[in-house]
Coordinates of C-alpha atoms and ligand atoms in Angstrom, one line a residue:
Chain A
M570 CA -134.6 58.7 113.9
T571 CA -133.3 62.5 114.9
P572 CA -130.0 64.1 113.2
S573 CA -127.8 63.5 116.3
Q574 CA -128.6 59.7 116.8
T575 CA -125.4 58.3 115.7
R576 CA -125.8 54.8 113.7
S577 CA -124.2 52.3 116.8
D578 CA -126.6 54.6 119.1
L579 CA -129.0 53.0 116.8
A580 CA -127.5 49.5 116.6
R581 CA -127.1 49.2 120.4
A582 CA -130.7 50.7 121.1
D583 CA -131.7 47.9 118.9
R584 CA -130.0 45.4 121.1
I585 CA -131.5 46.4 124.4
A586 CA -135.1 47.3 123.1
G587 CA -134.4 43.3 122.2
S588 CA -136.1 41.8 125.3
G589 CA -139.2 40.1 122.9
W590 CA -139.0 38.9 119.5
T591 CA -139.6 41.5 117.1
L592 CA -141.7 39.5 114.0
G593 CA -140.6 40.9 110.5
V594 CA -142.9 40.5 107.6
D595 CA -143.0 41.9 103.6
T596 CA -144.9 40.0 101.0
S597 CA -143.8 43.1 98.3
T598 CA -141.2 40.3 96.4
A599 CA -141.6 36.5 97.4
V600 CA -143.6 35.9 101.1
C601 CA -140.4 37.0 103.4
V602 CA -140.6 36.6 107.4
G603 CA -137.8 36.5 110.4
L604 CA -137.2 37.0 113.6
A605 CA -135.2 39.1 115.5
R606 CA -134.0 39.0 119.6
G607 CA -131.0 40.9 119.9
D608 CA -128.4 39.2 117.8
E609 CA -130.6 36.0 117.2
V610 CA -131.8 36.6 113.5
I611 CA -134.0 33.7 111.8
S612 CA -134.9 34.5 108.1
L613 CA -137.8 32.3 106.0
R614 CA -138.9 32.7 102.9
D615 CA -141.5 31.2 100.0
D616 CA -140.3 32.1 96.5
N617 CA -143.7 31.3 95.3
P618 CA -144.7 34.0 93.7
R619 CA -148.6 33.9 93.4
A620 CA -149.0 32.6 97.2
H621 CA -148.6 35.3 99.4
A622 CA -151.5 34.5 101.3
E623 CA -152.0 30.4 101.4
R624 CA -147.6 30.8 102.5
L625 CA -147.6 33.6 105.2
M626 CA -149.0 32.4 108.1
P627 CA -148.0 29.1 107.9
L628 CA -144.7 30.8 107.8
V629 CA -145.2 32.7 110.5
E630 CA -146.1 29.9 112.3
Q631 CA -143.0 28.2 111.1
V632 CA -140.7 31.0 112.2
C633 CA -142.0 30.8 115.6
R634 CA -141.8 27.5 116.4
Q635 CA -137.6 27.6 115.3
A636 CA -137.6 30.2 117.8
G637 CA -139.7 28.5 120.7
I638 CA -142.9 30.4 120.9
A639 CA -146.6 30.8 120.5
V640 CA -147.3 32.9 117.4
G641 CA -148.9 35.4 120.5
E642 CA -145.7 35.9 122.1
I643 CA -144.3 38.3 119.4
S644 CA -143.5 41.7 121.2
E645 CA -142.8 43.8 117.8
I646 CA -144.1 43.7 114.4
A647 CA -142.5 45.4 111.5
V648 CA -143.5 45.4 108.3
G649 CA -142.4 46.3 104.4
V650 CA -144.8 48.1 102.6
G651 CA -143.8 48.0 99.3
P652 CA -143.9 48.9 97.2
G653 CA -144.8 46.0 94.7
P654 CA -147.5 43.7 93.2
Y655 CA -150.6 45.0 95.4
T656 CA -152.7 41.8 95.9
G657 CA -149.1 40.2 97.4
L658 CA -148.1 43.4 99.1
R659 CA -151.6 43.4 101.5
V660 CA -151.5 40.2 102.3
G661 CA -148.1 41.0 104.9
V662 CA -149.5 44.7 105.5
V663 CA -152.5 43.5 106.8
T664 CA -150.9 40.3 108.4
G665 CA -148.7 42.8 110.4
R666 CA -152.0 45.4 111.3
V667 CA -154.0 43.0 113.0
L668 CA -150.7 40.5 114.7
A669 CA -149.8 44.3 115.8
H670 CA -153.3 45.0 116.7
L671 CA -153.8 41.4 118.4
G672 CA -150.4 42.6 120.7
G673 CA -151.7 45.9 121.5
T674 CA -149.0 47.7 119.5
E675 CA -148.4 49.6 116.7
P676 CA -146.9 48.1 113.6
H677 CA -143.5 49.2 112.3
P678 CA -143.8 50.4 108.5
V679 CA -141.4 50.5 106.5
C680 CA -140.0 50.8 102.6
S681 CA -139.5 47.5 101.3
L682 CA -137.1 49.4 99.1
D683 CA -134.6 50.3 102.5
V684 CA -134.7 47.1 103.8
L685 CA -133.0 45.3 100.7
A686 CA -130.4 48.4 100.3
R687 CA -130.0 47.9 104.4
Q688 CA -128.9 44.6 103.8
W689 CA -126.6 45.6 100.7
A690 CA -124.9 48.0 102.7
D691 CA -124.5 46.2 105.8
S692 CA -122.4 43.4 103.4
G693 CA -119.7 45.4 103.0
T694 CA -120.2 45.0 98.7
A695 CA -121.6 48.0 98.2
P696 CA -120.2 50.4 95.6
A697 CA -118.9 53.8 96.2
E698 CA -120.9 56.1 94.5
G699 CA -124.0 54.4 95.7
F700 CA -126.4 52.4 94.1
I701 CA -130.0 51.5 92.8
V702 CA -132.7 48.7 94.6
A703 CA -135.4 47.4 92.0
T704 CA -138.3 45.4 92.4
D705 CA -140.4 43.8 89.9
A706 CA -143.7 45.9 89.3
R707 CA -145.1 43.6 86.7
R708 CA -146.5 45.4 83.2
H709 CA -142.9 45.4 82.0
E710 CA -141.8 47.8 84.4
L711 CA -140.0 48.0 87.9
Y712 CA -140.2 49.7 92.0
W713 CA -136.8 50.8 92.4
A714 CA -135.2 54.0 94.7
R715 CA -131.7 55.0 94.7
Y716 CA -129.5 55.2 97.9
D717 CA -125.8 56.2 99.0
A718 CA -123.4 53.8 99.9
A719 CA -124.7 53.5 103.4
G720 CA -127.9 52.8 102.3
D721 CA -129.8 55.8 102.8
R722 CA -132.2 56.9 99.7
L723 CA -131.4 59.7 97.9
D724 CA -134.5 58.9 95.3
G725 CA -137.8 57.4 95.1
P726 CA -139.4 54.8 95.6
Q727 CA -140.8 54.9 92.1
V728 CA -141.8 53.0 89.4
G729 CA -141.2 53.3 85.8
K730 CA -139.7 51.0 83.0
P731 CA -135.7 49.7 83.1
E732 CA -135.0 51.8 80.8
T733 CA -135.9 55.0 82.4
L734 CA -133.6 54.0 85.8
P735 CA -130.7 56.6 85.9
D736 CA -127.5 56.1 83.7
G737 CA -124.3 54.6 85.2
V738 CA -125.7 53.6 88.6
P739 CA -125.0 50.6 89.8
V740 CA -128.1 48.2 90.1
G741 CA -129.3 45.2 92.2
G742 CA -132.4 43.5 93.8
P743 CA -134.6 40.6 92.5
G744 CA -136.3 43.4 90.1
C745 CA -132.9 43.0 88.0
A746 CA -133.9 38.7 87.4
A747 CA -137.5 39.4 86.4
R748 CA -136.9 42.7 83.8
G749 CA -133.3 40.8 82.2
L750 CA -131.0 43.2 84.0
V751 CA -127.5 42.7 85.1
P752 CA -127.2 43.2 89.0
A753 CA -124.3 44.3 90.5
Q754 CA -121.9 42.2 91.9
G755 CA -122.8 41.5 95.7
A756 CA -126.0 42.7 95.4
P757 CA -128.8 41.1 97.2
E758 CA -131.2 39.2 95.0
T759 CA -134.0 38.3 98.1
L760 CA -135.0 40.4 100.9
D761 CA -134.4 39.2 104.4
A762 CA -137.0 39.9 106.3
G763 CA -135.0 39.2 109.8
L764 CA -133.0 41.6 108.9
L765 CA -135.9 44.2 108.9
A766 CA -137.1 42.8 112.1
A767 CA -133.2 43.1 113.1
C768 CA -133.1 46.8 111.9
W769 CA -136.2 48.5 111.6
R770 CA -135.5 51.5 113.8
R771 CA -132.3 52.3 111.5
L772 CA -135.0 52.9 108.8
P773 CA -137.3 55.2 108.0
D774 CA -140.8 55.2 109.6
V775 CA -142.5 55.6 106.0
G776 CA -146.4 55.6 107.4
I777 CA -148.5 52.3 107.4
E778 CA -150.4 53.0 103.9
P779 CA -149.0 50.7 101.3
L780 CA -147.0 52.4 98.7
Y781 CA -148.8 52.1 95.8
L782 CA -147.5 54.6 93.7
R783 CA -149.7 53.7 90.8
D784 CA -153.5 54.9 90.6
P785 CA -156.0 52.0 90.5
D786 CA -156.9 51.1 87.2
A787 CA -159.8 52.4 87.0
T788 CA -161.5 54.8 84.3
A789 CA -164.4 57.3 85.1
P790 CA -167.1 56.9 81.9
T791 CA -166.2 60.3 80.5
T792 CA -169.1 60.0 78.0
R793 CA -171.8 58.2 80.0
K794 CA -173.6 55.1 78.0
A795 CA -176.6 57.1 78.8
T796 CA -178.8 56.0 75.9
L797 CA -180.9 59.3 77.4
T798 CA -179.4 62.3 78.3
P799 CA -180.9 63.5 81.5
T800 CA -181.6 67.4 80.9
R801 CA -184.4 65.2 78.2
L802 CA -186.2 63.7 81.0
T803 CA -187.9 64.3 84.7
L804 CA -185.6 62.5 86.6
P805 CA -186.4 61.7 89.9
A806 CA -185.4 63.2 92.4
V807 CA -182.3 61.0 93.6
R808 CA -178.5 62.4 93.9
P809 CA -176.8 62.7 90.3
A810 CA -174.3 60.7 89.4
A811 CA -170.8 62.2 90.4
A812 CA -168.8 63.5 87.3
D813 CA -165.6 62.9 86.5
P814 CA -163.5 64.4 88.9
R815 CA -160.3 63.4 86.8
Chain B
M458 CA -172.0 23.0 125.8
S459 CA -172.6 26.6 125.4
E460 CA -173.4 27.6 121.8
P461 CA -170.7 28.1 119.6
L462 CA -168.9 32.1 119.5
I463 CA -167.8 32.9 116.4
L464 CA -166.3 36.1 114.8
G465 CA -167.4 36.0 111.2
I466 CA -165.1 38.1 108.4
E467 CA -166.6 39.4 105.1
S468 CA -164.4 41.0 102.3
S469 CA -165.6 39.2 98.6
C470 CA -166.9 42.7 97.3
D471 CA -167.1 46.3 98.2
E472 CA -168.4 45.8 102.0
T473 CA -165.9 44.8 104.3
G474 CA -168.1 43.2 107.9
I475 CA -167.0 41.5 110.4
G476 CA -169.8 40.0 112.8
I477 CA -169.9 38.3 116.2
V478 CA -172.2 35.4 117.2
R479 CA -173.3 33.0 119.6
G480 CA -175.0 30.4 118.4
N481 CA -178.3 32.0 116.6
D482 CA -177.4 35.3 118.8
L483 CA -175.8 38.4 117.0
L484 CA -174.0 40.1 119.2
A485 CA -171.9 42.5 116.7
N486 CA -172.5 43.1 112.9
E487 CA -170.1 46.3 111.4
V488 CA -169.9 46.4 109.1
A489 CA -167.7 49.7 106.7
S490 CA -168.6 49.8 103.1
S491 CA -166.4 51.4 100.4
M492 CA -169.7 51.7 98.1
E493 CA -169.2 55.7 97.8
Q494 CA -165.7 54.9 96.5
H495 CA -167.1 53.5 93.1
I496 CA -170.3 55.6 92.2
R497 CA -168.3 57.8 90.2
F498 CA -167.0 54.7 88.4
G499 CA -170.4 53.2 87.5
G500 CA -169.4 49.9 89.3
V501 CA -167.0 48.3 91.9
V502 CA -163.8 48.7 90.9
P503 CA -161.5 45.8 92.5
E504 CA -158.2 47.3 92.9
V505 CA -160.5 50.5 95.0
A506 CA -162.6 47.7 96.8
S507 CA -159.3 45.6 98.0
R508 CA -157.1 49.3 98.8
A509 CA -160.1 50.4 101.3
H510 CA -160.7 46.6 103.1
L511 CA -157.4 46.9 104.3
E512 CA -157.5 50.5 105.6
A513 CA -161.0 49.4 107.1
V514 CA -159.9 45.8 108.8
V515 CA -158.5 46.9 111.8
P516 CA -161.0 49.6 113.2
V517 CA -164.5 47.7 112.2
L518 CA -162.8 44.2 114.2
E519 CA -162.5 46.9 117.0
A520 CA -165.7 47.9 116.5
A521 CA -167.7 44.7 116.6
V522 CA -165.2 43.7 119.4
A523 CA -166.3 46.9 121.1
S524 CA -169.8 45.9 120.0
A525 CA -170.1 42.3 121.2
G526 CA -168.6 42.9 124.5
I527 CA -166.5 40.1 124.3
D528 CA -163.4 39.0 125.0
L529 CA -161.5 37.5 122.1
S530 CA -160.0 34.4 123.8
E531 CA -163.6 33.3 124.2
L532 CA -164.2 32.5 120.6
D533 CA -164.6 29.5 119.9
G534 CA -163.4 30.2 115.8
I535 CA -162.5 32.6 113.3
A536 CA -164.6 32.1 110.0
V537 CA -164.2 33.8 106.7
T538 CA -165.7 34.6 103.0
A539 CA -163.2 32.3 100.9
G540 CA -165.6 33.2 97.8
P541 CA -166.8 33.8 95.9
G542 CA -166.1 37.3 95.4
L543 CA -163.3 39.5 94.1
M544 CA -159.8 37.9 94.6
G545 CA -157.9 40.8 95.4
A546 CA -160.4 41.8 98.1
L547 CA -160.8 38.2 99.8
V548 CA -157.4 37.5 99.9
V549 CA -157.6 40.9 102.1
G550 CA -159.9 39.2 104.9
L551 CA -158.7 36.0 104.6
S552 CA -154.9 37.2 105.4
A553 CA -156.6 38.7 108.5
A554 CA -158.4 35.8 109.8
K555 CA -155.6 33.6 109.3
A556 CA -153.7 36.5 111.6
L557 CA -156.7 36.4 114.2
A558 CA -156.3 31.9 114.1
A559 CA -152.9 32.0 114.4
W560 CA -152.6 34.9 116.8
L561 CA -155.3 33.5 118.9
N562 CA -154.2 29.7 118.7
K563 CA -158.3 29.1 117.8
P564 CA -159.5 27.2 114.4
L565 CA -159.9 28.5 111.2
Y566 CA -162.6 28.2 109.0
G567 CA -162.5 29.3 105.4
V568 CA -166.9 29.6 104.4
N569 CA -168.8 30.3 101.1
H570 CA -170.4 33.5 100.7
L571 CA -173.5 32.5 99.3
A572 CA -174.4 29.9 102.2
G573 CA -173.7 32.9 104.3
H574 CA -176.3 34.6 103.0
V575 CA -178.4 31.8 103.7
A576 CA -177.2 30.9 107.7
V577 CA -177.4 35.1 108.4
D578 CA -181.4 34.3 108.4
L579 CA -180.9 31.6 111.8
L580 CA -180.3 35.3 113.3
E581 CA -183.2 36.5 112.7
H582 CA -185.7 33.8 112.7
G583 CA -183.7 30.7 114.6
D584 CA -183.5 27.4 113.0
L585 CA -184.6 27.2 109.3
P586 CA -186.8 23.9 108.7
M587 CA -185.3 21.6 106.3
P588 CA -185.6 21.2 102.9
C589 CA -185.2 24.3 102.5
G590 CA -185.4 26.7 99.4
A591 CA -183.4 29.7 98.7
L592 CA -183.2 32.9 95.7
L593 CA -180.3 34.5 96.4
V594 CA -180.1 38.1 94.5
S595 CA -177.3 41.2 94.4
G596 CA -175.2 42.7 92.1
G597 CA -172.9 39.5 92.1
H598 CA -175.5 36.2 92.6
T599 CA -178.7 34.9 91.6
S600 CA -179.2 31.7 92.3
L601 CA -181.7 29.2 93.2
L602 CA -180.5 27.3 96.1
K603 CA -181.6 23.8 97.7
V604 CA -180.9 23.3 101.8
T605 CA -181.0 20.1 103.4
S606 CA -178.3 21.4 105.7
I607 CA -176.7 24.7 105.7
A608 CA -173.2 23.0 106.4
D609 CA -173.0 20.5 104.4
G610 CA -176.1 20.3 101.9
I611 CA -176.5 23.5 99.9
T612 CA -177.1 22.4 96.6
E613 CA -177.7 24.9 93.2
I614 CA -180.4 24.2 91.3
G615 CA -180.2 27.4 89.0
S616 CA -178.8 30.3 88.5
T617 CA -178.1 33.4 86.2
I618 CA -176.5 32.2 82.7
D619 CA -175.9 36.2 82.2
D620 CA -175.6 39.1 84.3
A621 CA -176.6 39.0 87.8
A622 CA -180.2 40.5 88.6
G623 CA -178.2 43.8 90.6
E624 CA -176.2 43.8 87.4
A625 CA -179.3 44.2 85.3
Y626 CA -180.8 47.3 87.2
D627 CA -177.6 49.3 87.6
K628 CA -177.2 48.9 82.9
V629 CA -181.0 49.8 82.8
A630 CA -180.5 52.7 85.5
R631 CA -177.6 53.9 83.4
L632 CA -179.2 53.9 80.4
L633 CA -182.4 55.6 81.6
G634 CA -179.8 58.5 82.9
L635 CA -180.2 57.2 86.4
P636 CA -176.9 57.3 89.0
Y637 CA -175.0 53.7 90.1
P638 CA -176.1 52.1 92.4
G639 CA -179.5 50.7 91.0
G640 CA -181.1 49.0 92.6
P641 CA -182.6 52.0 94.9
V642 CA -183.0 54.6 92.0
I643 CA -185.0 52.3 89.7
D644 CA -187.1 50.7 92.7
K645 CA -188.0 54.2 94.2
A646 CA -188.7 55.8 90.3
A647 CA -190.6 52.4 89.9
A648 CA -192.7 53.3 92.5
R649 CA -194.0 56.0 90.5
G650 CA -194.7 54.3 87.8
N651 CA -197.1 52.0 86.2
P652 CA -195.7 48.4 86.4
A653 CA -198.2 47.7 83.7
A654 CA -197.6 50.2 81.1
I655 CA -195.1 48.4 79.5
H656 CA -194.8 44.9 79.3
F657 CA -190.9 43.6 79.0
P658 CA -190.1 40.1 78.4
R659 CA -189.2 37.5 81.2
G660 CA -186.1 35.7 80.8
L661 CA -185.9 31.2 80.2
T662 CA -189.9 31.5 80.3
A663 CA -190.2 30.3 77.0
R664 CA -191.3 26.5 76.7
H665 CA -187.6 25.7 74.8
D666 CA -185.8 27.6 77.3
M667 CA -187.6 25.6 80.0
A668 CA -187.0 22.8 78.9
K669 CA -183.3 23.4 79.8
H670 CA -183.5 26.2 81.7
R671 CA -186.3 25.7 84.1
F672 CA -184.6 27.1 86.7
D673 CA -182.0 29.6 85.6
Y674 CA -182.6 33.6 85.1
S675 CA -181.4 35.4 82.2
F676 CA -181.6 39.6 82.6
S677 CA -179.5 40.6 79.1
G678 CA -182.3 40.1 76.7
L679 CA -184.6 42.3 78.9
K680 CA -181.9 44.9 79.0
T681 CA -181.4 45.0 75.5
S682 CA -185.2 45.4 76.1
V683 CA -185.8 48.0 77.5
S684 CA -182.8 50.0 75.9
R685 CA -184.5 49.6 71.8
W686 CA -187.7 50.5 73.9
V687 CA -186.4 53.5 75.1
E688 CA -184.4 54.1 71.1
T689 CA -188.1 53.8 69.9
E690 CA -189.2 56.5 71.9
Q691 CA -186.6 59.0 71.4
Q692 CA -186.3 58.6 67.7
A693 CA -190.2 59.4 67.5
G694 CA -189.4 62.3 69.5
R695 CA -192.0 61.5 72.4
E696 CA -190.8 61.8 75.9
V697 CA -189.5 58.6 78.0
P698 CA -191.8 58.0 80.9
V699 CA -188.7 57.2 82.8
D700 CA -191.3 56.2 86.1
D701 CA -193.1 53.9 83.8
V702 CA -190.0 52.3 82.0
A703 CA -188.4 51.7 85.8
A704 CA -191.9 50.0 87.0
G705 CA -191.7 47.9 83.4
F706 CA -188.8 46.6 84.1
Q707 CA -188.9 46.0 87.8
E708 CA -192.0 44.6 87.2
A709 CA -190.5 42.1 84.8
V710 CA -187.5 41.0 87.0
A711 CA -189.4 40.8 90.1
D712 CA -192.1 38.6 87.8
V713 CA -189.3 35.9 86.9
L714 CA -187.7 35.9 90.1
T715 CA -190.4 34.8 92.1
A716 CA -192.2 32.5 89.9
K717 CA -189.5 30.3 89.2
A718 CA -189.0 30.5 92.6
V719 CA -192.2 29.5 93.2
D720 CA -191.5 27.0 90.5
L721 CA -188.8 25.3 93.2
C722 CA -190.8 24.9 96.0
G723 CA -194.0 22.9 94.1
Y724 CA -191.1 20.7 91.9
Y725 CA -189.1 19.9 95.0
G726 CA -192.4 19.4 97.5
L727 CA -190.6 22.3 99.5
E728 CA -192.7 24.1 102.6
H729 CA -189.8 26.6 103.2
F730 CA -188.4 29.4 101.0
L731 CA -185.4 31.7 102.0
I732 CA -184.5 35.2 100.2
G733 CA -181.0 36.9 100.6
G734 CA -178.9 39.0 98.7
G735 CA -178.3 42.9 98.3
V736 CA -181.9 42.7 95.9
A737 CA -183.5 40.9 99.0
A738 CA -183.9 44.3 99.9
N739 CA -186.2 45.2 96.4
S740 CA -189.4 46.5 98.0
R741 CA -191.3 44.7 94.7
L742 CA -189.3 41.8 94.7
R743 CA -190.4 41.3 98.9
T744 CA -194.3 41.8 98.4
L745 CA -194.4 39.8 95.0
L746 CA -192.2 36.8 96.7
A747 CA -194.8 37.4 100.0
E748 CA -197.8 36.6 97.7
R749 CA -196.6 34.1 95.8
M750 CA -194.9 31.9 98.3
E751 CA -198.5 32.4 100.3
D752 CA -200.9 31.1 97.9
A753 CA -198.4 28.7 97.0
G754 CA -198.6 27.8 100.7
V755 CA -195.1 28.2 101.7
E756 CA -193.5 30.1 103.9
L757 CA -191.5 32.5 103.5
R758 CA -188.4 33.8 105.4
R759 CA -187.0 37.0 104.4
P760 CA -184.0 38.4 106.7
R761 CA -184.6 42.3 107.5
P762 CA -182.6 44.5 104.4
G763 CA -179.3 44.6 107.1
L764 CA -178.7 41.2 107.2
C765 CA -179.5 40.4 103.3
T766 CA -176.8 43.1 101.9
D767 CA -173.2 41.3 102.5
N768 CA -171.9 41.6 106.1
G769 CA -170.0 39.9 108.8
A770 CA -173.0 38.3 111.0
M771 CA -173.9 35.9 108.1
I772 CA -170.4 34.5 108.2
A773 CA -170.0 34.1 111.7
A774 CA -173.8 32.3 111.5
L775 CA -172.3 29.9 108.7
G776 CA -168.9 29.0 110.4
V777 CA -171.5 28.6 114.0
Q778 CA -173.1 26.0 111.9
V779 CA -170.3 24.1 110.7
V780 CA -169.0 23.9 114.1
K781 CA -172.1 22.4 115.1
A782 CA -171.7 20.2 112.6
G783 CA -168.2 19.0 113.8
L784 CA -166.6 19.6 110.2
R785 CA -162.7 20.1 110.3
P786 CA -161.2 23.5 110.6
S787 CA -159.5 25.2 107.5
A788 CA -155.9 24.5 107.3
L789 CA -154.0 27.6 107.8
D790 CA -152.4 27.6 103.9
I791 CA -155.6 27.2 102.5
S792 CA -156.7 30.1 99.1
A793 CA -159.3 32.2 98.5
D794 CA -161.3 31.2 95.6
S795 CA -163.1 33.9 93.1
G796 CA -165.4 31.3 91.6
L797 CA -166.3 29.1 94.7
P798 CA -169.3 26.6 93.8
V799 CA -172.3 27.4 96.6
G800 CA -171.6 23.2 97.0
N801 CA -168.5 23.9 98.8
V802 CA -169.6 25.4 102.3
L803 CA -166.1 24.9 103.9
V804 CA -163.0 25.0 102.5
Ligands
LIG1321 ZN1 -173.6 38.4 98.5

């Protein structure tokens, strides 16, 4: 998006570009799929938090059936790239990438928190002073980002304990229920992938890599559990193990 | 009717493989490995592997389709590893396969990784005479199988009760101060050493063990024994002969793996035997198994090392067998199963 484009220009562009169906896929929270074409929007969701790989494609087939198209007739793919718990998140991202590849297009990646913020801003109930959108990051933490009243991201996304959120800013999103926070009035409780499909052009492109925000759980051995110190040995001519670079 | 044309996807560990097979003909076998990223951790890190699978899927798919010279619309089905393996890694390949199946409107076959190691031999040596024994050895598995039909007749007769053979290689390499992965470096060091210099124990071969674990393996005692031997040498202030230790260890592994394989053939009257998995590339194991199977009058089938390690062609080859057996395709809502038993060839 360029700064000279206005919101109404972009909204019109959304409608004009919609000659075919755009699929929205987001597995950063629940399994969320949607289809949008012009003003037509269909949204489906499966709230099982541990069945992303199982539920996603059946739900994509179902939403396509409702629109009267085959999966192979989807024109564009918009995909939420998180942040979100990794295994579930990757289900949506790899699905979006493969479907887009098969359709000969590039997937359109958006930050999943931006979708929730857009839902809140578009609902007309967003707090005038801005707000925070939060999703469950497990391990007693939240993924969160801060937005202005129009739903534009000011800060984040980041991951942290609920007590590290800025004081006094209204919070909403599916993370509230998971982490025992009281959500602000009107805040979205679930992600709407139909809206994602309809409005991805109005959201920043965050790149197709998932927003992991945490390093993998892995520690290189700091002291190698070798019984022998290599210096005392006549070692075969092989590449030595990489030292811990962290 | 022409032979089934199947695309296979494998992502159970650290290799993203996509292969395309028509009948027993290998048309494409593209593999991206994240091994380099695991070396500094001294073992495969599941999250690192899963992230690498996600990045590799589309490029590997493109490469496989290009090298096979086919159009995806020609496919008769998509086969994918449903298990066993690392959950986060399996899910990436499974999701990609479902997306392909739904977009192309082709049947999906969620299949067993271990059965894939058996099926891959068909690509090199043609139809497998039945019944047939098989030894699958890698960093993740050590199993003795009896096969009466690849699609629906695989029985696990024995397996490791602790570490996989490849894990034992990694652990011994580590205590010798050798880098990960241990298989190739120990193989290399062993080639310079004397395998008879140090005798290490053969797990589960004592009479009382054979009663209950005749076809099972154990490698943790062997690892402990190597560790003790090395410590004793150090405490005595002697230089540790790494090559001899490696050779003695490798001999113990190859001896017990092959002895029980030959015993299996004798016990069940099997005249054909197949080896697969990453450790099947080990030079001593290949040689010793060939010698002993020849002595026992059993025909040994050894796929080339590039087909023994994890790849997508083995999954495609298995998919062909499943289609030819007329088995029903998998539903689009199947799960990955990290502990899928080898008897479950199709999910
Ligand atoms: Zn394997």
